[in-house]
Short mmCIF file of C-alpha atoms and ligand atoms in Angstrom, two decimals:
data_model
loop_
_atom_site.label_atom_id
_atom_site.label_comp_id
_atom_site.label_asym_id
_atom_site.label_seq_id
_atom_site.Cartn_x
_atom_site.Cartn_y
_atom_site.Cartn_z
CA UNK A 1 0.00 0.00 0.00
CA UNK A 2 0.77 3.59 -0.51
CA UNK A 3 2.40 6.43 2.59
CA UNK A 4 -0.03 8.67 0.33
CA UNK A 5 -2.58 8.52 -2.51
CA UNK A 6 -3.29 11.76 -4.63
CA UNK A 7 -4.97 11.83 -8.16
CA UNK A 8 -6.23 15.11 -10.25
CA UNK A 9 -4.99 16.51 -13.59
CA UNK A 10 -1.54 17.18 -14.18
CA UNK A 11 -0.66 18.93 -17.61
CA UNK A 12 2.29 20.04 -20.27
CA UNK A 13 3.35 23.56 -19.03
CA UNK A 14 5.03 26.52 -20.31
CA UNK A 15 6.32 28.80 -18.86
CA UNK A 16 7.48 32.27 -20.18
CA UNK A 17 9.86 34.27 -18.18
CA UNK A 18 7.87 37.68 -19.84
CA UNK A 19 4.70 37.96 -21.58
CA UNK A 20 3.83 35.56 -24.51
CA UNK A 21 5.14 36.73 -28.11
CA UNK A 22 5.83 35.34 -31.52
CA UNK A 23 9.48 34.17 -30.45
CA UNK A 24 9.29 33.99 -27.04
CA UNK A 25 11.46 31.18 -25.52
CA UNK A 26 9.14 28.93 -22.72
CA UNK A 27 10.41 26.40 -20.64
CA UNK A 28 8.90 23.52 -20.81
CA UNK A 29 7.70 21.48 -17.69
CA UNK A 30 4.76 18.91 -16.26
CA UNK A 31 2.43 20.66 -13.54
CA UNK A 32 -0.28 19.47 -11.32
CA UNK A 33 -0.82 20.64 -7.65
CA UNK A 34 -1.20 16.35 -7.04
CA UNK A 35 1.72 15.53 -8.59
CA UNK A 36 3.87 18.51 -7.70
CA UNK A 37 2.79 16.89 -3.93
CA UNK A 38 3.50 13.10 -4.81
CA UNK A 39 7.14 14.03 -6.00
CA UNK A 40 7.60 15.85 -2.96
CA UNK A 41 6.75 13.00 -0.98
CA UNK A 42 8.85 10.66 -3.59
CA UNK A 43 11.88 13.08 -3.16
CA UNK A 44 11.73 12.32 0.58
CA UNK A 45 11.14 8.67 0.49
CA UNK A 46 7.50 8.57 1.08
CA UNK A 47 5.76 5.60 -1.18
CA UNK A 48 3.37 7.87 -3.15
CA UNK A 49 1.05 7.12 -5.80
CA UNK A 50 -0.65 9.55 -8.36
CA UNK A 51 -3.75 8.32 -10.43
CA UNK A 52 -4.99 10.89 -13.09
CA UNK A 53 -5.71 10.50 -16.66
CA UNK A 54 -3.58 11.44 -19.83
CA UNK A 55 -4.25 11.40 -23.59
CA UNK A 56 -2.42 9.00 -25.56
CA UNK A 57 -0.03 11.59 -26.88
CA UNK A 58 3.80 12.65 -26.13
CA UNK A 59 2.58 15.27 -23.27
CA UNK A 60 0.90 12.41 -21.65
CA UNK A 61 4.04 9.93 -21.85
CA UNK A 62 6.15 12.98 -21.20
CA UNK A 63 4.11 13.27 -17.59
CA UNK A 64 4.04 9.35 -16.76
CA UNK A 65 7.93 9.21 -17.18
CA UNK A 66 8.63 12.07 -15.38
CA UNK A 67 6.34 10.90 -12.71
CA UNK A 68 8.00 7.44 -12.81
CA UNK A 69 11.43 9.00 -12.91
CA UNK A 70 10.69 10.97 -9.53
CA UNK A 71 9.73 7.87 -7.81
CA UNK A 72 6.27 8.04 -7.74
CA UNK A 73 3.98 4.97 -8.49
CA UNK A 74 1.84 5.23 -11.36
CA UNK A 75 0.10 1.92 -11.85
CA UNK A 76 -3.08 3.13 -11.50
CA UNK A 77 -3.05 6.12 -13.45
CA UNK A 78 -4.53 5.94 -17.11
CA UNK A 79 -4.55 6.51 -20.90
CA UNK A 80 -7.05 8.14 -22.59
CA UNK A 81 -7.13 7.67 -26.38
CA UNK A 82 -10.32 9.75 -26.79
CA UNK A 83 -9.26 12.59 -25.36
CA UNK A 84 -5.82 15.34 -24.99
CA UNK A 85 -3.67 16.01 -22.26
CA UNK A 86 -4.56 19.31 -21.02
CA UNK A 87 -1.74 22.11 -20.78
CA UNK A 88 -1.29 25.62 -19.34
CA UNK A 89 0.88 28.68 -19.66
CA UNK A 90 2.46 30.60 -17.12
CA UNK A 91 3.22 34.06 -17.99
CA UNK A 92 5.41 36.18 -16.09
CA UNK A 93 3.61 39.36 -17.08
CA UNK A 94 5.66 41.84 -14.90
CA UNK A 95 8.58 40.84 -12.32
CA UNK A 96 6.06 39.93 -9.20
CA UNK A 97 2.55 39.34 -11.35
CA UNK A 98 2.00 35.88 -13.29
CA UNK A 99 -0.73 34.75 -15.12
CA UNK A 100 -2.07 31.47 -15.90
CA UNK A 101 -3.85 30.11 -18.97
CA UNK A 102 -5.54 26.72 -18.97
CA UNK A 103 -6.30 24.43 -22.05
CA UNK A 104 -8.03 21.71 -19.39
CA UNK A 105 -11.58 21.45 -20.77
CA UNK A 106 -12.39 18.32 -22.26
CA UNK A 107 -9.29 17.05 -21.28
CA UNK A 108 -8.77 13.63 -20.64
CA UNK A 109 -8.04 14.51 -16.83
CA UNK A 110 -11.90 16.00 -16.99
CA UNK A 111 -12.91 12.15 -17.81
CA UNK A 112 -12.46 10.78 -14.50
CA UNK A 113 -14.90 9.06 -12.57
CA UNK A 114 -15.18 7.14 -10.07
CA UNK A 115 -14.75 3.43 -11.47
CA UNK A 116 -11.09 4.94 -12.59
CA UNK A 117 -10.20 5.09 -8.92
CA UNK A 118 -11.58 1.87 -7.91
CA UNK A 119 -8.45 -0.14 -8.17
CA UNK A 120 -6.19 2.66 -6.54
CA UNK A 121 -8.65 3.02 -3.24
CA UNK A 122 -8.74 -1.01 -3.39
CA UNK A 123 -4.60 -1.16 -3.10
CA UNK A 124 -5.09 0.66 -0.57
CA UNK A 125 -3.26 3.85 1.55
CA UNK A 126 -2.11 5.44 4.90
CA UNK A 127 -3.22 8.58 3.51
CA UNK A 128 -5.65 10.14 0.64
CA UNK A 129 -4.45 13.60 -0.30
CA UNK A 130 -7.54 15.75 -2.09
CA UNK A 131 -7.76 19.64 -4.03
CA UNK A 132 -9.93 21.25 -4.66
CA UNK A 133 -9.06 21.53 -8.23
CA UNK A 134 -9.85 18.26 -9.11
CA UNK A 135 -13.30 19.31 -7.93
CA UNK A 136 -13.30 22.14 -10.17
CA UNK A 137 -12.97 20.02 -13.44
CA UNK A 138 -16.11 18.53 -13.65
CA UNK A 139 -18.94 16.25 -12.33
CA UNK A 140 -16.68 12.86 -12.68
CA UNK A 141 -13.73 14.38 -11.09
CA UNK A 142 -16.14 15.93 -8.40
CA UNK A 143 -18.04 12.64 -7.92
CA UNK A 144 -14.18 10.82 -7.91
CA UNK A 145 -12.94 13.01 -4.97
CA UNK A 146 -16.49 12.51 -3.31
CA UNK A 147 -16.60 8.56 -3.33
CA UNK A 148 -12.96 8.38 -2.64
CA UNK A 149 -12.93 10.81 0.43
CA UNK A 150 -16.13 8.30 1.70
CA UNK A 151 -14.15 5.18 1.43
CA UNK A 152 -10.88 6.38 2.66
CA UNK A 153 -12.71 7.63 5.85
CA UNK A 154 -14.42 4.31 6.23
CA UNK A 155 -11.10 2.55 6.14
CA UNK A 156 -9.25 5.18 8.39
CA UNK A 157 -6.95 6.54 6.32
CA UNK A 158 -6.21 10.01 7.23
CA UNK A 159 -7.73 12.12 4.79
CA UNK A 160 -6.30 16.02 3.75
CA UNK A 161 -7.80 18.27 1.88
CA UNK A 162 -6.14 21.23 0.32
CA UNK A 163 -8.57 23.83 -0.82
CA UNK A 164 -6.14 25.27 -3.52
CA UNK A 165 -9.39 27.71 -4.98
CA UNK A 166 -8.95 28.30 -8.81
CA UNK A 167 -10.69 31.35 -10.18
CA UNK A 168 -10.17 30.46 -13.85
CA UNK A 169 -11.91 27.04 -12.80
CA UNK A 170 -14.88 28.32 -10.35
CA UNK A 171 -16.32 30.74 -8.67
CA UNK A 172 -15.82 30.95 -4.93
CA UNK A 173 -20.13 29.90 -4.55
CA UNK A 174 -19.46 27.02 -6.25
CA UNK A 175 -16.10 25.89 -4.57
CA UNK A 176 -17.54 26.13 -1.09
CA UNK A 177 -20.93 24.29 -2.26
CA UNK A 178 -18.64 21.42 -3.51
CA UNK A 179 -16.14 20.94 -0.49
CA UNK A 180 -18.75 21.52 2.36
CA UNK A 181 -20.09 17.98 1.90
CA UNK A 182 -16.62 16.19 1.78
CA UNK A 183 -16.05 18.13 5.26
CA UNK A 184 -17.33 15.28 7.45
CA UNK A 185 -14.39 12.91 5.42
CA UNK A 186 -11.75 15.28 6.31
CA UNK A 187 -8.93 14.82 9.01
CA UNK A 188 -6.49 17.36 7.81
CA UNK A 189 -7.79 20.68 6.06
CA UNK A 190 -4.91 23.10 4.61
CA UNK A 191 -5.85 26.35 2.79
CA UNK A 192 -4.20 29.68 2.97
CA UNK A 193 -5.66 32.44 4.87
CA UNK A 194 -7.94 34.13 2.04
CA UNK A 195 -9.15 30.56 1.07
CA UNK A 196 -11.04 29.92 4.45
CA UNK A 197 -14.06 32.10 2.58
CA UNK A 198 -14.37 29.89 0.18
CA UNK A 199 -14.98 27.07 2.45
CA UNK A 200 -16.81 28.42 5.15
CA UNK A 201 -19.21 30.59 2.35
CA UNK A 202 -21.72 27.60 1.94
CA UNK A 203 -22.05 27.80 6.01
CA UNK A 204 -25.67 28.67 6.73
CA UNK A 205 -24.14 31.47 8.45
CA UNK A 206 -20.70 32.80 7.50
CA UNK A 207 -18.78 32.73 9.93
CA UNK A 208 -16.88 36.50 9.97
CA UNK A 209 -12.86 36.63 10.64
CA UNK A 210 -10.42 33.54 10.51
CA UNK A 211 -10.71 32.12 14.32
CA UNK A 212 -14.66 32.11 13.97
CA UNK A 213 -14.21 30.10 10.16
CA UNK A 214 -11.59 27.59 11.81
CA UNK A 215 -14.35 27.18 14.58
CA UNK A 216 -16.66 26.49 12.04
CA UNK A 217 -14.51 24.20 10.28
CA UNK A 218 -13.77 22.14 12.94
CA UNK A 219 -17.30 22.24 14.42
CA UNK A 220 -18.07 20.28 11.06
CA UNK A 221 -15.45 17.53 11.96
CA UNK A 222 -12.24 18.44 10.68
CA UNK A 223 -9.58 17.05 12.94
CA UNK A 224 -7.05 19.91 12.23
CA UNK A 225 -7.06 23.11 10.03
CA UNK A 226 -3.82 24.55 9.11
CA UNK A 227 -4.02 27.87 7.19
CA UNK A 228 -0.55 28.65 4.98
CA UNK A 229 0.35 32.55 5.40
CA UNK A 230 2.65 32.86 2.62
CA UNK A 231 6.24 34.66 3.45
CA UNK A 232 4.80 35.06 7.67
CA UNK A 233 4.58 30.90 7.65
CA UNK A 234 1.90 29.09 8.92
CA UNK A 235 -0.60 27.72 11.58
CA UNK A 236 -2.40 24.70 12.50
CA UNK A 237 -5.40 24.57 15.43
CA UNK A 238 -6.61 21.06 16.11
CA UNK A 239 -10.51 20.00 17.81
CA UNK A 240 -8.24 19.38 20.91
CA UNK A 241 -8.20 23.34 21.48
CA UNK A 242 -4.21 23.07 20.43
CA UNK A 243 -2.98 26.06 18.59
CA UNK A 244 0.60 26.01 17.23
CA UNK A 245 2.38 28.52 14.51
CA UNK A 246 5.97 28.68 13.07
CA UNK A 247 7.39 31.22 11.15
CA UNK A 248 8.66 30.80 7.41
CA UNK A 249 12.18 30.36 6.85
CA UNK A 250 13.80 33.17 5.02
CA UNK A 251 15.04 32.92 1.63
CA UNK A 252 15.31 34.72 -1.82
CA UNK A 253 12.04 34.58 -3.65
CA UNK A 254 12.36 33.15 -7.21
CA UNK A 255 8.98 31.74 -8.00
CA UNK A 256 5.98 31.18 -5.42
CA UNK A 257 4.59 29.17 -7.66
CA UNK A 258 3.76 25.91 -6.51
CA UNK A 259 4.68 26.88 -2.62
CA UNK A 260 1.39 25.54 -1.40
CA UNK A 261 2.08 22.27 -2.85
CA UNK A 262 5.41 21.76 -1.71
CA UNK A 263 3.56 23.13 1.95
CA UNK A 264 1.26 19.96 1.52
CA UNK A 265 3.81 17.72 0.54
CA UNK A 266 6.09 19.03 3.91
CA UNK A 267 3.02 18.54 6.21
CA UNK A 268 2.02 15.37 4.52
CA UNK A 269 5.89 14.18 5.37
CA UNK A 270 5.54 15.31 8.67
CA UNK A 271 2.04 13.34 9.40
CA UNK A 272 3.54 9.91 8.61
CA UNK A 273 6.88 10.43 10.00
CA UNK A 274 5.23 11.27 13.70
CA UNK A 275 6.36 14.42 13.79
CA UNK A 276 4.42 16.54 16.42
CA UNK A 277 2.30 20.09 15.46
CA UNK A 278 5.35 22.29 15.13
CA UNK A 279 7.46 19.52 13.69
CA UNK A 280 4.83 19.31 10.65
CA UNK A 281 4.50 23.12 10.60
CA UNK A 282 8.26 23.29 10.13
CA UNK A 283 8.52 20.75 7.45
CA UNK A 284 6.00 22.30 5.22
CA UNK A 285 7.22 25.79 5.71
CA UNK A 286 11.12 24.24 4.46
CA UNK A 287 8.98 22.64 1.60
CA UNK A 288 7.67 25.70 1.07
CA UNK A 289 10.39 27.53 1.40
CA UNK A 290 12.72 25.41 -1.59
CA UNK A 291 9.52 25.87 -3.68
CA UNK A 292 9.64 29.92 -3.69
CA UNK A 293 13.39 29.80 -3.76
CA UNK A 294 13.80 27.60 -6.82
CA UNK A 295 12.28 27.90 -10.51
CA UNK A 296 9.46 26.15 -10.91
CA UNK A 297 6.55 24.19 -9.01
CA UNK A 298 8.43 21.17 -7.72
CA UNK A 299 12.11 21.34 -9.58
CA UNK A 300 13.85 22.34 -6.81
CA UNK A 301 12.10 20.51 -4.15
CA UNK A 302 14.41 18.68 -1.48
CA UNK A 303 15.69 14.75 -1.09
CA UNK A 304 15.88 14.11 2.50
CA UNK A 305 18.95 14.70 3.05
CA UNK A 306 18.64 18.12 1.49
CA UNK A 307 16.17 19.34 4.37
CA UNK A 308 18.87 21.22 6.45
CA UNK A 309 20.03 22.99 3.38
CA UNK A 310 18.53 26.57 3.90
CA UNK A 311 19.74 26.56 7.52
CA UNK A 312 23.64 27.41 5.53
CA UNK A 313 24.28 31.64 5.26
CA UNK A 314 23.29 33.21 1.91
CA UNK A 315 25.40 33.14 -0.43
CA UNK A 316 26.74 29.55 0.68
CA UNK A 317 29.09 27.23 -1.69
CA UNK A 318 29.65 23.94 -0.22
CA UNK A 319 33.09 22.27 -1.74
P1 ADP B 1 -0.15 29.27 -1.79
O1 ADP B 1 1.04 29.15 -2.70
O2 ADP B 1 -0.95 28.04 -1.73
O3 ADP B 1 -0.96 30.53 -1.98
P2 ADP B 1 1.32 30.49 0.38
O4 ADP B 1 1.65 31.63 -0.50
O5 ADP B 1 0.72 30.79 1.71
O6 ADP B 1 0.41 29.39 -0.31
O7 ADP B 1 2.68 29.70 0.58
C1 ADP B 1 2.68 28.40 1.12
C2 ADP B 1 3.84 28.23 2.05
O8 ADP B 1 5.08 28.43 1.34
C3 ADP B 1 3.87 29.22 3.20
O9 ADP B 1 3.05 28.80 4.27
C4 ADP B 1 5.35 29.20 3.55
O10 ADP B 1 5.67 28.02 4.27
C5 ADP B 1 6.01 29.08 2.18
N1 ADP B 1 6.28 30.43 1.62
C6 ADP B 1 5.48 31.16 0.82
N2 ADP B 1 6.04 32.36 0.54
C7 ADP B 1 7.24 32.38 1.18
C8 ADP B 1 8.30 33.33 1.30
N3 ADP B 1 8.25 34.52 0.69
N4 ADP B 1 9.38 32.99 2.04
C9 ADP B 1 9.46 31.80 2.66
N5 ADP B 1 8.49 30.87 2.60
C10 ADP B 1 7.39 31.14 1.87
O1 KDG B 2 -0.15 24.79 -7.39
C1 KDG B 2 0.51 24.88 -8.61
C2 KDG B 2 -0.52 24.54 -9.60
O2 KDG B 2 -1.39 25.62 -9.70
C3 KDG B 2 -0.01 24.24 -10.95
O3 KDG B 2 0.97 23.25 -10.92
C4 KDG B 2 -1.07 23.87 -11.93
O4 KDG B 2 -2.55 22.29 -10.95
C5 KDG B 2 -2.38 23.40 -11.41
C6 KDG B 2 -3.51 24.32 -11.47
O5 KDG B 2 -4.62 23.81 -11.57
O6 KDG B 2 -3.35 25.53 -11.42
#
């Protein structure tokens, strides 16, 4: 069995390091918030799995054998003959301002459905890892997170949730009408500050300010809510009335891009190594912390024995 299960839509991506011309060099890439999180895992040893669907077509095989070559186990991920690989562009518009441009609709990612998962949920998992863009990208998808949040909770795996809202995919009405019924499945909900709205909006009554939405959130049976505060770090409050935070590391900002992933993929780490609230806190925020200092959504993410590696002065060479 898998440390971690995770499945959504992961696509070809370019990115441009200014705004898209005739001419304009792109690097090219693989992105997916699930499987920038499974080869963050991979890169620290974790046995995780990614199932998602490709088209049969050379950005499909290019995303199975990266995925492969990072370590992560793609058995139950599939091919998709009828249907393309979906792809985005990443625009650096202006030095701190990017912007994103999907080609995901009728993707073969958007095919998913439940039955697809079957064989991954029956292999079994310590942990199901969920976004809430796979949510976004249709019924199937939707009804795929749904069904697998039910049985993972019935078996006891610990289940996390990371809102990661999508504007270009919903609005913020329909994200919190999806994810309020998968609530009562979740152990672990992550989301950064200005995401708790989009949760907490389908609430009967909205809950006003962040302590009064974590209430809320936990009121509905989420075990622990940790909310990511970009460059400040981040903070976790568990149903036990424990309330921990810990500062993010400090390092040269490259490309945030992707931070929140490499966050999950740090606290997910954390979770099945044992570490206690702060311990988890800290790994995600180093995660996090490689992700904005590197190019890229998972590139420069860290092996194990890489995790001490920002701790070194600026400016460090080690010969
Ligand atoms: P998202 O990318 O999902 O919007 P955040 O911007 O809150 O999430 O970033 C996620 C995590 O990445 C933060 O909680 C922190 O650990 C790390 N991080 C983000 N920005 C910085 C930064 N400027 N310096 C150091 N760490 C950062
Ligand atoms: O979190 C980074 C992701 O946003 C990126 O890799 C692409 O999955 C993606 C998305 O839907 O934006």
């Amino acid at each position: 069995a898998a440390d971690v299960l995770t499945f959504g839509e992961t696509m070809l991506a370019a990115q441009l390091p200014g705004p898209l011309a005739v001419g304009a060099e792109a690097r090219t890439t693989i992105a997916g918030a699930e499987s920038n999180v499974a080869i963050g895992l991979a890169r620290l040893g974790h046995r995780a799995a990614w199932a998602g669907l490709v088209g049969d077509d050379e950005p499909g095989r290019l995303i199975l054998r990266t995925l492969r070559g990072e370590g992560v186990e793609t058995s139950h991920a599939g091919v998709r003959p009828e249907a393309p690989t979906g792809g985005m562009l990443r625009e650096r518009r202006v030095a701190d301002l990017v912007r994103v441009h999907y080609w995901r609709r009728h993707s073969a990612a958007s095919l998913l459905a439940p039955a697809d998962l079957a064989p991954a949920l029956d292999a079994g998992a310590r942990t199901l890892h969920l976004t809430g863009i796979t949510c976004a990208l249709g019924p199937g998808p939707l009804e795929a997170v749904r069904e697998a949040a039910a049985h993972a909770h019935a078996h006891g795996w610990t289940v996390v949730l990371d809102v990661n809202h999508r504007q270009r995919l919903w609005t913020a009405e329909d994200a919190g009408k999806a994810l309020l019924p998968l609530l009562e499945h979740v152990t672990v909900l992550i989301a950064s500050d200005d995401e708790l709205p989009v949760v907490t909006g389908a609430f009967t009554e909205q809950p006003q300010g962040e302590d009064a939405a974590v209430d809320a959130l936990l009121a509905a049976g989420v075990r622990e809510v940790v909310v990511k505060r970009g460059g400040e770090g981040a903070a976790l409050r568990g149903r036990d009335g424990s309330r921990h935070a810990v500062p993010a590391l400090r390092v040269p900002v490259r490309d945030t891009v992707g931070a929140g992933d490499a966050f999950c993929a740090g606290y997910l780490s954390g979770l099945l190594d044992g570490l206690s609230p702060d311990g988890r806190l800290e790994r995600a925020n180093t995660l996090g912390a490689f992700a904005v200092a590197s190019d890229g959504d998972w590139e420069g993410l860290p092996r194990r024995d890489e995790l001490g590696l920002l701790a070194a002065a600026p400016g460090t060479t080690f010969r």
